[in-house]
PDB file of C-alpha atoms in Angstrom:
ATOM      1  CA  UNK X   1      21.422 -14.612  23.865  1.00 52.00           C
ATOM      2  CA  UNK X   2      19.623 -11.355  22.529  1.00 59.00           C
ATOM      3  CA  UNK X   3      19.756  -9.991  26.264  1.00 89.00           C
ATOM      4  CA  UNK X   4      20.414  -6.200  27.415  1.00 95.00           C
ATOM      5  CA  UNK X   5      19.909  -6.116  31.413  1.00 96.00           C
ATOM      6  CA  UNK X   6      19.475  -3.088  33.720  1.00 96.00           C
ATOM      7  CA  UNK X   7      19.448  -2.497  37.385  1.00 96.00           C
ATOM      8  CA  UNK X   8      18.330  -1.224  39.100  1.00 97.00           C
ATOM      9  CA  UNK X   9      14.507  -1.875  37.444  1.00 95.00           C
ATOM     10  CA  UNK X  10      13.018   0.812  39.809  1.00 96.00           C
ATOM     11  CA  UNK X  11      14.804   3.842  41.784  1.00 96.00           C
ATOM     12  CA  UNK X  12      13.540   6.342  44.030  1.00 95.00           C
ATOM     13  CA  UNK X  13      15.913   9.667  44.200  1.00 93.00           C
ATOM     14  CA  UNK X  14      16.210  13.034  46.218  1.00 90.00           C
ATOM     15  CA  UNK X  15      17.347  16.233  44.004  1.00 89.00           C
ATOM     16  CA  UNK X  16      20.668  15.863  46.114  1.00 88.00           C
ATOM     17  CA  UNK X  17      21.379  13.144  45.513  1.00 89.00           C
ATOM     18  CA  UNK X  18      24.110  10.983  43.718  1.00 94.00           C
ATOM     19  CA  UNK X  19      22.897   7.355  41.840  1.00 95.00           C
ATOM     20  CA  UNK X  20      23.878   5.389  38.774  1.00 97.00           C
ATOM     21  CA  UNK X  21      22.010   3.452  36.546  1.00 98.00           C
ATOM     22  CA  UNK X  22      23.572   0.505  35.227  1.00 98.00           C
ATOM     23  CA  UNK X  23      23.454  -1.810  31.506  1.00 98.00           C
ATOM     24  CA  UNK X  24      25.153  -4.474  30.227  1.00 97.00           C
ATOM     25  CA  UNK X  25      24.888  -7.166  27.239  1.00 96.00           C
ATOM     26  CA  UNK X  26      26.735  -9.948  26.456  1.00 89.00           C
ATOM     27  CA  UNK X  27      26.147  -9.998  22.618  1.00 91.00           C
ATOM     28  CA  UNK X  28      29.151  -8.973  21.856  1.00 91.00           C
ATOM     29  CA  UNK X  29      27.904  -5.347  20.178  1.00 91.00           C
ATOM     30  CA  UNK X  30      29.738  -2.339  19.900  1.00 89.00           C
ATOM     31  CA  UNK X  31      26.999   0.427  19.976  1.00 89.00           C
ATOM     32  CA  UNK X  32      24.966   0.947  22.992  1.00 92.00           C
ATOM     33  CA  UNK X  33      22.494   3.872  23.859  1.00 93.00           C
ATOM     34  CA  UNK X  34      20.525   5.459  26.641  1.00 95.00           C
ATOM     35  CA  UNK X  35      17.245   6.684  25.830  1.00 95.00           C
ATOM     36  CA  UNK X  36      14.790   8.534  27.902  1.00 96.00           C
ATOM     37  CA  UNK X  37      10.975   8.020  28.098  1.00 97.00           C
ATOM     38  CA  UNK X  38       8.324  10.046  29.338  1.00 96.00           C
ATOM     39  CA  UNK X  39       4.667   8.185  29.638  1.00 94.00           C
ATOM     40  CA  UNK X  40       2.691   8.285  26.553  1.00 92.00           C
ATOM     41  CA  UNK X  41       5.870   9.458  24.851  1.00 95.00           C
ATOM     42  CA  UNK X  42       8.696   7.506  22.500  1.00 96.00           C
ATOM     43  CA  UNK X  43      11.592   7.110  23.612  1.00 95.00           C
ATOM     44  CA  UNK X  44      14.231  10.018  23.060  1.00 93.00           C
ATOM     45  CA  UNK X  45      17.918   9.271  22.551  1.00 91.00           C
ATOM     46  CA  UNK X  46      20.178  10.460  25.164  1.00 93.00           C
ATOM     47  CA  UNK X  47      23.467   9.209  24.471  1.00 91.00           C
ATOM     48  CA  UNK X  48      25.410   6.617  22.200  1.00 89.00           C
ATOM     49  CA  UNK X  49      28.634   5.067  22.483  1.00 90.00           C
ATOM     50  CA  UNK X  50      30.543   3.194  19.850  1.00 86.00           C
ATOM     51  CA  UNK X  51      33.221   1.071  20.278  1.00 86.00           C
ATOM     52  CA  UNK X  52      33.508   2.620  24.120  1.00 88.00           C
ATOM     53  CA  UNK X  53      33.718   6.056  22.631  1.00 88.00           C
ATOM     54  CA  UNK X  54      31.295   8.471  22.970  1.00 88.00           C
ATOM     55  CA  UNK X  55      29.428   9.109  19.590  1.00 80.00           C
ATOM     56  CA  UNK X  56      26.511  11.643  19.956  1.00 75.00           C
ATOM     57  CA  UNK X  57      25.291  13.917  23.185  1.00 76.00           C
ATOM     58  CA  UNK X  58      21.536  15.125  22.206  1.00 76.00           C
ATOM     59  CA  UNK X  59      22.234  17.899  24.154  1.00 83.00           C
ATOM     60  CA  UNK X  60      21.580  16.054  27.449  1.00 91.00           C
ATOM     61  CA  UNK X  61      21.889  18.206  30.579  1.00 92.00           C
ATOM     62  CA  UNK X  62      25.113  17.834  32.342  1.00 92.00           C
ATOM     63  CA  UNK X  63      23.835  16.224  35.494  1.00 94.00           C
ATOM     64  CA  UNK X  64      23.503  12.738  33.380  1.00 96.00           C
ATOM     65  CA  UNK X  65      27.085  11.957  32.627  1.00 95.00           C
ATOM     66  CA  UNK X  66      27.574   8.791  30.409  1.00 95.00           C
ATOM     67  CA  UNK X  67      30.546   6.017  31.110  1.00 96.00           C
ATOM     68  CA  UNK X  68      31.266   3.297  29.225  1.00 95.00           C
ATOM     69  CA  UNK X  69      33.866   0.910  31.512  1.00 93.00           C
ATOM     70  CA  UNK X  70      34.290  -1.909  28.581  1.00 91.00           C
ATOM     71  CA  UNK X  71      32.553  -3.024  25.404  1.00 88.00           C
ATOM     72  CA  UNK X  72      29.344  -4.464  27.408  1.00 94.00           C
ATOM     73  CA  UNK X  73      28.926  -1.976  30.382  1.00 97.00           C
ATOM     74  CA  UNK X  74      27.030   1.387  29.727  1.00 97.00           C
ATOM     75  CA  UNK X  75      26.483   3.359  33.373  1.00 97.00           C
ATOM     76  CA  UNK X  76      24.731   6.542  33.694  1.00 97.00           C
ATOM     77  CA  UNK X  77      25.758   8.752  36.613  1.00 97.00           C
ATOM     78  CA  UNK X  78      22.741  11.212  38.140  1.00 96.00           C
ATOM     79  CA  UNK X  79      23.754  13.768  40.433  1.00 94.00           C
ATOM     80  CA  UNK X  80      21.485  16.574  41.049  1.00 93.00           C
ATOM     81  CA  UNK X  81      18.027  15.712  39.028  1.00 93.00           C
ATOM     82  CA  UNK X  82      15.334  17.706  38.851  1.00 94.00           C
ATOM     83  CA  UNK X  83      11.571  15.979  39.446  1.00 95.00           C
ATOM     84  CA  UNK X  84      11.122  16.648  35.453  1.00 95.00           C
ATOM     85  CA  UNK X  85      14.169  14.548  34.958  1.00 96.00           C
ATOM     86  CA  UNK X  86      11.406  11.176  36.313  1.00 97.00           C
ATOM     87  CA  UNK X  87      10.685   8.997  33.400  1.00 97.00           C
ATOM     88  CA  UNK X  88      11.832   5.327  32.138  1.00 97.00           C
ATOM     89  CA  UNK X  89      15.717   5.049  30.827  1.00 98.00           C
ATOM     90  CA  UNK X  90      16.149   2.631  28.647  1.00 96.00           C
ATOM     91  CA  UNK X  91      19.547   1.360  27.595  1.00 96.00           C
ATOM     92  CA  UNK X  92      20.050  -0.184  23.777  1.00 94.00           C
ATOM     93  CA  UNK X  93      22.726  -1.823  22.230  1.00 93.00           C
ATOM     94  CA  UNK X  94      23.237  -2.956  18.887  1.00 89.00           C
ATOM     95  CA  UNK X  95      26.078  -5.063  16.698  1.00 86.00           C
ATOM     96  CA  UNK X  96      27.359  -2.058  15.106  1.00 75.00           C
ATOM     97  CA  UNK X  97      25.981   1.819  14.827  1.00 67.00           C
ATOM     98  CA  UNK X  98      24.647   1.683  11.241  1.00 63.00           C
ATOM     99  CA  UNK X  99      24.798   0.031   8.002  1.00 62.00           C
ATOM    100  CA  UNK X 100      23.432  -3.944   8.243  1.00 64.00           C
ATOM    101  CA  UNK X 101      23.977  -4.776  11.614  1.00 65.00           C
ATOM    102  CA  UNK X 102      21.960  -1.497  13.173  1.00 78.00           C
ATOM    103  CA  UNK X 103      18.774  -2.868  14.355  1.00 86.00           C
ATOM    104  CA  UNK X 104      18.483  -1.588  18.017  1.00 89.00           C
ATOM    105  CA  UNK X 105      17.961  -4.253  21.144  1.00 92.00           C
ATOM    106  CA  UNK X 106      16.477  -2.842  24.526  1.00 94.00           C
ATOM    107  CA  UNK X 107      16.739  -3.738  27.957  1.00 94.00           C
ATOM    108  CA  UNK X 108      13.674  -3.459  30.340  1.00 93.00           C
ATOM    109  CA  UNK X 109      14.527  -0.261  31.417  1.00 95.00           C
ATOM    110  CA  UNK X 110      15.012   1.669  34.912  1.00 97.00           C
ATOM    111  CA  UNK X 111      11.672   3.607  36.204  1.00 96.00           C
ATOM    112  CA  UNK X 112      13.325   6.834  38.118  1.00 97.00           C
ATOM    113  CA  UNK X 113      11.106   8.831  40.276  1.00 96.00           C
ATOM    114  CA  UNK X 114      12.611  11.902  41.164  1.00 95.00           C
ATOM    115  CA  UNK X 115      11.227  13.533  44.016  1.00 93.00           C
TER     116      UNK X 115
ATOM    117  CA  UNK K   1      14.061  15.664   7.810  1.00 77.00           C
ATOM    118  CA  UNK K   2      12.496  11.719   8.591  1.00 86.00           C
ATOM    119  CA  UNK K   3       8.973  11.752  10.113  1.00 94.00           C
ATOM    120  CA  UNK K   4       7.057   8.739  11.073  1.00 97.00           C
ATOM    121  CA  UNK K   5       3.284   9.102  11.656  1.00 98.00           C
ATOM    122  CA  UNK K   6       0.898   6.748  13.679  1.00 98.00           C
ATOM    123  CA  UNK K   7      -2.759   8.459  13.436  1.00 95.00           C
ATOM    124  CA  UNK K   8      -4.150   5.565  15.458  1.00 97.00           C
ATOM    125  CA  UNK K   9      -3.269   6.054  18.912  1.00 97.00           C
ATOM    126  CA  UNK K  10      -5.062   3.479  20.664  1.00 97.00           C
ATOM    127  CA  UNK K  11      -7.190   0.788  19.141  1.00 97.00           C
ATOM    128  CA  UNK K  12      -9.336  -1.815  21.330  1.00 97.00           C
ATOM    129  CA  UNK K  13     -10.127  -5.395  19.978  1.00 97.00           C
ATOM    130  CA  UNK K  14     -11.964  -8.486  20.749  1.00 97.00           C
ATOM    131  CA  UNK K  15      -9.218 -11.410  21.516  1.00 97.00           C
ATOM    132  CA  UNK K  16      -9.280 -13.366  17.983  1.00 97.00           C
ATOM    133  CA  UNK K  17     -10.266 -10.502  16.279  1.00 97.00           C
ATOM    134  CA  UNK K  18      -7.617  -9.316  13.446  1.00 98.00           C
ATOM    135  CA  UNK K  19      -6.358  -5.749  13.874  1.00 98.00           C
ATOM    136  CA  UNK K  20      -3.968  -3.702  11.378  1.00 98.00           C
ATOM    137  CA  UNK K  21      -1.669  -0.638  12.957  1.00 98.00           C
ATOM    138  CA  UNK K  22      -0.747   1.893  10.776  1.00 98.00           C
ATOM    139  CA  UNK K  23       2.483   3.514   9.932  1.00 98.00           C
ATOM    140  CA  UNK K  24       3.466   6.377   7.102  1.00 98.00           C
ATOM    141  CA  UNK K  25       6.470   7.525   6.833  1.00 97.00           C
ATOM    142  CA  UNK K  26       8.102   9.835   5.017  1.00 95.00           C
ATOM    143  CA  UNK K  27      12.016  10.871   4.339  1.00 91.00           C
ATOM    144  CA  UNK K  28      13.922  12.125   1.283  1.00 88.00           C
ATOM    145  CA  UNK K  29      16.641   9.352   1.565  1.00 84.00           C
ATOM    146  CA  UNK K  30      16.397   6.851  -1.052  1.00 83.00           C
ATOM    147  CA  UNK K  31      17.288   3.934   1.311  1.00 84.00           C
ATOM    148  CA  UNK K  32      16.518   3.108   4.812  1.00 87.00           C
ATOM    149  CA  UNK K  33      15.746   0.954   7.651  1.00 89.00           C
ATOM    150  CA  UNK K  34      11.776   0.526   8.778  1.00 93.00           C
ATOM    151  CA  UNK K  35      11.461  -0.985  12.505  1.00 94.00           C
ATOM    152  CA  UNK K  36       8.451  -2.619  14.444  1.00 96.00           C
ATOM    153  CA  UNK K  37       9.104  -2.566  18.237  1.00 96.00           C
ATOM    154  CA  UNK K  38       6.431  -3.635  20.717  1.00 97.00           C
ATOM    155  CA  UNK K  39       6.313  -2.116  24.449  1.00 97.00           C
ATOM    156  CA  UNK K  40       4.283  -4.057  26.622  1.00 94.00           C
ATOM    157  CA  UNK K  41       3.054  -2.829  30.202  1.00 91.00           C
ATOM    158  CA  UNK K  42       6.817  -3.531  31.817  1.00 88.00           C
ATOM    159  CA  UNK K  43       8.674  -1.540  29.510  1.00 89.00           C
ATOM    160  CA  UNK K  44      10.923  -3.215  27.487  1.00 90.00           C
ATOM    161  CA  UNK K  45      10.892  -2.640  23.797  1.00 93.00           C
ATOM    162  CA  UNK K  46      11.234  -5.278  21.899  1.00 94.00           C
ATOM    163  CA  UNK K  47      12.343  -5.857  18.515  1.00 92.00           C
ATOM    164  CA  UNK K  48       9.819  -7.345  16.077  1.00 94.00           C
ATOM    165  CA  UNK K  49      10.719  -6.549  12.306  1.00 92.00           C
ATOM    166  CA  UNK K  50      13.422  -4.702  10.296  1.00 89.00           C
ATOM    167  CA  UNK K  51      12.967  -3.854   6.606  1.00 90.00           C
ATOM    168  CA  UNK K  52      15.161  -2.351   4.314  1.00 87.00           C
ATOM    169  CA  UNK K  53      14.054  -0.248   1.602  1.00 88.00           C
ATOM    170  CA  UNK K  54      14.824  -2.508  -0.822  1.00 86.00           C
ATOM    171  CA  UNK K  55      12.893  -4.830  -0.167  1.00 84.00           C
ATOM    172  CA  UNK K  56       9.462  -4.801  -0.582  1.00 82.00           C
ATOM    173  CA  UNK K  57       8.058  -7.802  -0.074  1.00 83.00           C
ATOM    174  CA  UNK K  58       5.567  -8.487   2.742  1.00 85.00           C
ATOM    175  CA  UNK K  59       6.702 -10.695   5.672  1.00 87.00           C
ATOM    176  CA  UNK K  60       4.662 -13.090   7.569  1.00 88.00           C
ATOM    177  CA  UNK K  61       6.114 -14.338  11.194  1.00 89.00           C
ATOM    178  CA  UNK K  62       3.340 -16.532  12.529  1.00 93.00           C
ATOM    179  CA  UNK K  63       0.254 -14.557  13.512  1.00 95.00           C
ATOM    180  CA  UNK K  64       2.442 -11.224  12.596  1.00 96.00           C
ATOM    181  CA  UNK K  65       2.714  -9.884   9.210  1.00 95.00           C
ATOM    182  CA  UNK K  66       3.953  -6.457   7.777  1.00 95.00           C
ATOM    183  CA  UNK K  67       2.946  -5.145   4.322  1.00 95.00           C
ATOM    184  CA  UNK K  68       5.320  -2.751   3.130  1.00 94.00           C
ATOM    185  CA  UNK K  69       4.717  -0.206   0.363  1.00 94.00           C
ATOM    186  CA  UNK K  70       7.332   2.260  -0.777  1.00 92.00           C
ATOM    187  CA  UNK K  71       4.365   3.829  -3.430  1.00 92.00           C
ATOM    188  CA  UNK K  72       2.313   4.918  -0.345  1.00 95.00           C
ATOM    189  CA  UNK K  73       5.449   5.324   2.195  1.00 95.00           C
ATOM    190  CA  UNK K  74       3.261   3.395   4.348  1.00 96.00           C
ATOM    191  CA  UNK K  75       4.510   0.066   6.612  1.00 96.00           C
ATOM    192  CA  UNK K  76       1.336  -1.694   8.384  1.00 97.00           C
ATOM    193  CA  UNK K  77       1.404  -4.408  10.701  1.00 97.00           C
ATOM    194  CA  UNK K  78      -1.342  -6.770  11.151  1.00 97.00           C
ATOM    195  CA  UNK K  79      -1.691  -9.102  14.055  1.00 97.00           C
ATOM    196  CA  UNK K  80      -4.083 -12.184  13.008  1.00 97.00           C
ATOM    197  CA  UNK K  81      -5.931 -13.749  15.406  1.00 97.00           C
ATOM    198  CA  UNK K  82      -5.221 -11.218  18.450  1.00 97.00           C
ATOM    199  CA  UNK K  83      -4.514 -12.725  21.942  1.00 97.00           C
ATOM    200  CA  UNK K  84      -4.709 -10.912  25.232  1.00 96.00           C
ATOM    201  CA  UNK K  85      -0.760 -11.072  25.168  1.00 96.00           C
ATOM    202  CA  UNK K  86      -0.376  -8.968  22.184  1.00 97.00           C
ATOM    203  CA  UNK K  87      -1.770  -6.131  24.025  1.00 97.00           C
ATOM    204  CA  UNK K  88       1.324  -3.188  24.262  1.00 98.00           C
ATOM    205  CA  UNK K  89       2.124  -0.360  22.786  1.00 98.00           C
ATOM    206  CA  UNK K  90       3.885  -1.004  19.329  1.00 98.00           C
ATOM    207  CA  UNK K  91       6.404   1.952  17.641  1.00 98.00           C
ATOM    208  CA  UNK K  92       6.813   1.706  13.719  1.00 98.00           C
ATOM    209  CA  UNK K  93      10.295   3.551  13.811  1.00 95.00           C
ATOM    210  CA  UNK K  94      12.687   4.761  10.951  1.00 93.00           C
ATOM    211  CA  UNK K  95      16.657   5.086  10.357  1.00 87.00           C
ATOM    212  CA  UNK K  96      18.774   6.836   7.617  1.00 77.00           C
ATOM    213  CA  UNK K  97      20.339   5.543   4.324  1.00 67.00           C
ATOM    214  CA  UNK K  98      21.652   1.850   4.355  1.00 51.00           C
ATOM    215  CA  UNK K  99      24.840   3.454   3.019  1.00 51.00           C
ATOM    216  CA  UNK K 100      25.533   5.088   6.470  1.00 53.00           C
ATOM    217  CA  UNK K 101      28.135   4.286   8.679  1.00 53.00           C
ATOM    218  CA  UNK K 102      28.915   7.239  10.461  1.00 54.00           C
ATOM    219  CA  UNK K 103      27.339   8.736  13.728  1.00 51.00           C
ATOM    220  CA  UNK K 104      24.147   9.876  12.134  1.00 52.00           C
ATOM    221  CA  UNK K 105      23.467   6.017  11.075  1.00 53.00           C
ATOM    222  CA  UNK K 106      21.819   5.194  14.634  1.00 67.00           C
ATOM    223  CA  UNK K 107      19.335   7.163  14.725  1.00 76.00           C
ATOM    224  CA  UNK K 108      16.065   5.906  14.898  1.00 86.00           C
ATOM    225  CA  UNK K 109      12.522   8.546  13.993  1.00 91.00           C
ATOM    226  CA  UNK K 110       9.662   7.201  16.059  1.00 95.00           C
ATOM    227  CA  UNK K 111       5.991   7.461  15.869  1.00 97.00           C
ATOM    228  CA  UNK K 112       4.381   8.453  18.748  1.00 97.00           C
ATOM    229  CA  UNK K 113       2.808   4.830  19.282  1.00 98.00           C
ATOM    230  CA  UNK K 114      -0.085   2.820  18.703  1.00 98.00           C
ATOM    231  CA  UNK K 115      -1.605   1.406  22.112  1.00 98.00           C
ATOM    232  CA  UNK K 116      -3.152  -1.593  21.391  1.00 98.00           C
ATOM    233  CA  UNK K 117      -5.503  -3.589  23.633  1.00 97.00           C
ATOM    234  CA  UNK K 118      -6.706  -7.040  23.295  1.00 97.00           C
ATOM    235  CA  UNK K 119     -10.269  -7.745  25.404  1.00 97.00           C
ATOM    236  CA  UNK K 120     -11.180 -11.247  26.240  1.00 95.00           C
TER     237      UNK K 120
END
């Protein structure tokens, strides 16, 4: 099962307010990423977490905080977006964070709108 | 620094036609990781093809196949036969040396994308 699933697929948000995008995979891999994506754009990493610790920050704004509950749950906490913060987040994971095992499976994404 | 380039940024073709995509890359690392990834209209990325630099012999994978030369730091993808479904957006991404396996390992360079459509 080469699934990573994310909910929700599409969310609609206020400046003020407080959401959380969710991921999850069952495959039993200890790296997992958000990544950002504007339209027409690749994606940009964001965050990665290996083995439940927090690896890299790109320099991500502090209103995305990062959680990693267990080995197959990534959540990313919004609280007080700004409209240029709207794009698709995509969440990755992948068996390990380099060497062999590094190639890089993606869910279907969230769609934010933030308004 | 790694830099992946993808000069053709969309390309149109008639379904059944045969269309190549483009990818150069360049890095001063001696080994690495090449990716395919497709993105069709819903978003997901999917994962097509990994090659290391090692190896540089060209895969085939049904109507897909990837030629892959380190002289030319160039990684092309050729879909055979096109079909309506193969229409996406397709990254040719890079990732440092093989030998890696601390926090820089994961990173992956991405072109900015070819957008491929298929007509019927």
């Amino acid at each position: 099962d080469t699934e990573v699933t994310q909910t929700p697929k599409h969310l609609v948000m206020g400046m003020t307010n407080k959401k959380s995008l969710k991921c999850e995979q069952h495959m039993g891999h200890r790296a997992m990423y958000w990544y950002k994506q504007k339209a027409k754009k690749p994606p940009e990493l964001m965050f990665v977490y290996s083995y439940e610790k927090l690896s890299i920050n790109e320099s991500v704004p502090s209103r995305f905080s990062p959680e990693c509950p267990n080995s197959s749950l990534l959540n990313l906490h919004l609280h007080a977006l700004q409209p240029e913060d709207s794009a698709l987040y995509l969440c990755a994971s992948s068996q390990d964070v380099g060497g062999t095992y590094n190639e890089q499976f993606f869910g279907p994404g969230t769609r934010l709108t933030v308004l | 620094a790694q830099k992946v380039t993808q000069a053709q940024t969309e390309i149109s073709v008639v379904e059944k036609e045969d269309v190549t995509l483009d990818c150069v890359y360049e890095t001063r690392d001696t080994t690495y990781y090449l990716f395919w990834y497709k993105q069709p209209p819903s978003g997901e990325l999917v994962f097509l093809i990994r090659r290391n630099s090692f190896d540089e012999q060209n895969e085939i994978s049904g109507r897909y196949s990837w030629n892959f030369q380190k002289s030319t730091s160039s990684f092309n993808f050729t879909i055979t036969a096109s079909q309506v479904v193969d229409s996406a957006v397709y990254f040719c991404a890079l990732s440092p040396p093989i030998s890696y396996s601390g926090a820089g390992s994961y990173q992956l360079t991405f072109g900015k994308g070819t957008k491929l459509s298929v007509i019927p």
